[in-house]
mmCIF file of C-alpha atoms in Angstrom:
data_model
loop_
_atom_site.group_PDB
_atom_site.id
_atom_site.type_symbol
_atom_site.label_atom_id
_atom_site.label_comp_id
_atom_site.label_asym_id
_atom_site.label_seq_id
_atom_site.Cartn_x
_atom_site.Cartn_y
_atom_site.Cartn_z
ATOM 1 C CA MET A 1 0.000 0.000 0.000
ATOM 2 C CA SER A 2 1.346 3.429 -0.868
ATOM 3 C CA THR A 3 1.595 6.181 1.693
ATOM 4 C CA THR A 4 0.939 9.871 1.167
ATOM 5 C CA GLU A 5 4.707 10.420 1.178
ATOM 6 C CA ASP A 6 5.113 7.949 -1.701
ATOM 7 C CA GLN A 7 2.323 9.642 -3.645
ATOM 8 C CA GLY A 8 3.966 13.066 -3.300
ATOM 9 C CA ASN A 9 7.218 11.763 -4.808
ATOM 10 C CA HIS A 10 5.583 9.796 -7.621
ATOM 11 C CA SER A 11 5.977 10.896 -11.187
ATOM 12 C CA PRO A 12 4.601 8.853 -14.087
ATOM 13 C CA ASP A 13 7.714 9.279 -16.252
ATOM 14 C CA GLY A 14 10.101 8.342 -13.452
ATOM 15 C CA LEU A 15 11.737 11.775 -13.318
ATOM 16 C CA ASN A 16 11.838 13.601 -10.046
ATOM 17 C CA GLU A 17 12.648 17.262 -9.454
ATOM 18 C CA ALA A 18 16.342 16.604 -8.840
ATOM 19 C CA SER A 19 16.806 14.697 -12.104
ATOM 20 C CA ILE A 20 14.939 17.378 -14.060
ATOM 21 C CA ASP A 21 17.135 20.075 -12.504
ATOM 22 C CA ALA A 22 20.222 18.057 -13.450
ATOM 23 C CA LEU A 23 19.002 17.769 -17.059
ATOM 24 C CA ILE A 24 18.327 21.505 -17.254
ATOM 25 C CA GLU A 25 21.781 22.269 -15.855
ATOM 26 C CA ALA A 26 23.420 19.921 -18.381
ATOM 27 C CA VAL A 27 21.605 21.608 -21.275
ATOM 28 C CA GLU A 28 22.504 25.077 -19.987
ATOM 29 C CA ASP A 29 26.178 24.062 -19.734
ATOM 30 C CA GLU A 30 26.106 22.641 -23.259
ATOM 31 C CA LEU A 31 24.471 25.783 -24.660
ATOM 32 C CA ALA A 32 26.976 28.015 -22.854
ATOM 33 C CA GLU A 33 29.822 26.227 -24.628
ATOM 34 C CA LEU A 34 28.380 26.845 -28.092
ATOM 35 C CA PRO A 35 29.676 29.926 -29.880
ATOM 36 C CA PHE A 36 27.172 32.515 -31.076
ATOM 37 C CA VAL A 37 27.048 32.452 -34.858
ATOM 38 C CA PRO A 38 24.645 34.941 -36.410
ATOM 39 C CA THR A 39 22.382 33.529 -39.069
ATOM 40 C CA SER A 40 22.234 34.926 -42.573
ATOM 41 C CA ALA A 41 18.870 36.537 -41.713
ATOM 42 C CA LEU A 42 20.557 38.492 -38.925
ATOM 43 C CA LEU A 43 23.459 39.444 -41.143
ATOM 44 C CA ASP A 44 21.451 40.730 -44.110
ATOM 45 C CA GLY A 45 18.669 42.359 -42.064
ATOM 46 C CA THR A 46 15.741 40.187 -43.151
ATOM 47 C CA ALA A 47 15.125 39.053 -39.558
ATOM 48 C CA ARG A 48 14.711 42.679 -38.470
ATOM 49 C CA THR A 49 12.376 43.345 -41.397
ATOM 50 C CA GLN A 50 10.237 40.346 -40.459
ATOM 51 C CA MET A 51 10.169 41.457 -36.821
ATOM 52 C CA TYR A 52 8.963 44.943 -37.810
ATOM 53 C CA ARG A 53 6.327 43.392 -40.092
ATOM 54 C CA ARG A 54 5.031 41.207 -37.229
ATOM 55 C CA ILE A 55 4.942 44.184 -34.846
ATOM 56 C CA GLU A 56 3.070 46.255 -37.425
ATOM 57 C CA GLY A 57 0.601 43.424 -38.036
ATOM 58 C CA ARG A 58 -0.124 43.016 -34.332
ATOM 59 C CA THR A 59 -0.543 46.771 -33.910
ATOM 60 C CA LEU A 60 -2.914 47.072 -36.861
ATOM 61 C CA GLY A 61 -4.828 43.991 -35.711
ATOM 62 C CA ALA A 62 -5.375 45.564 -32.305
ATOM 63 C CA VAL A 63 -6.538 48.838 -33.864
ATOM 64 C CA VAL A 64 -8.978 47.132 -36.203
ATOM 65 C CA ARG A 65 -10.497 45.140 -33.346
ATOM 66 C CA VAL A 66 -11.388 48.268 -31.388
ATOM 67 C CA LEU A 67 -12.858 50.344 -34.216
ATOM 68 C CA HIS A 68 -16.501 51.140 -33.570
ATOM 69 C CA VAL A 69 -18.763 50.278 -36.493
ATOM 70 C CA GLU A 70 -22.161 51.878 -36.964
ATOM 71 C CA ALA A 71 -24.874 50.905 -39.373
ATOM 72 C CA ILE A 72 -25.356 53.328 -42.240
ATOM 73 C CA THR A 73 -28.874 54.720 -42.288
ATOM 74 C CA SER A 74 -30.466 56.696 -45.045
ATOM 75 C CA ALA A 75 -31.714 60.225 -44.567
ATOM 76 C CA PRO A 76 -35.506 60.419 -44.079
ATOM 77 C CA PHE A 77 -37.501 61.564 -47.132
ATOM 78 C CA GLY A 78 -40.705 62.309 -45.253
ATOM 79 C CA THR A 79 -42.534 59.286 -46.682
ATOM 80 C CA GLU A 80 -41.483 56.825 -43.992
ATOM 81 C CA ALA A 81 -43.946 55.597 -41.408
ATOM 82 C CA ALA A 82 -43.420 57.170 -38.022
#
């Protein structure tokens, strides 16, 4: 029979907090050793252009969502029912 202590330490994939922390630390160490090499998109400016395009799209999308729309009504001619 399992106790409440056993249930608190149970994880379905067999990884506990300590092993996950160790994995994260190993990945961080490995990434720290890699040199930074800019991609061609960073070098030729296309990444910046795409970033500005995404920012502009989000800004315009937010503006369009808040525009108030009213129904267009015709001017009365005097023949309409009151």
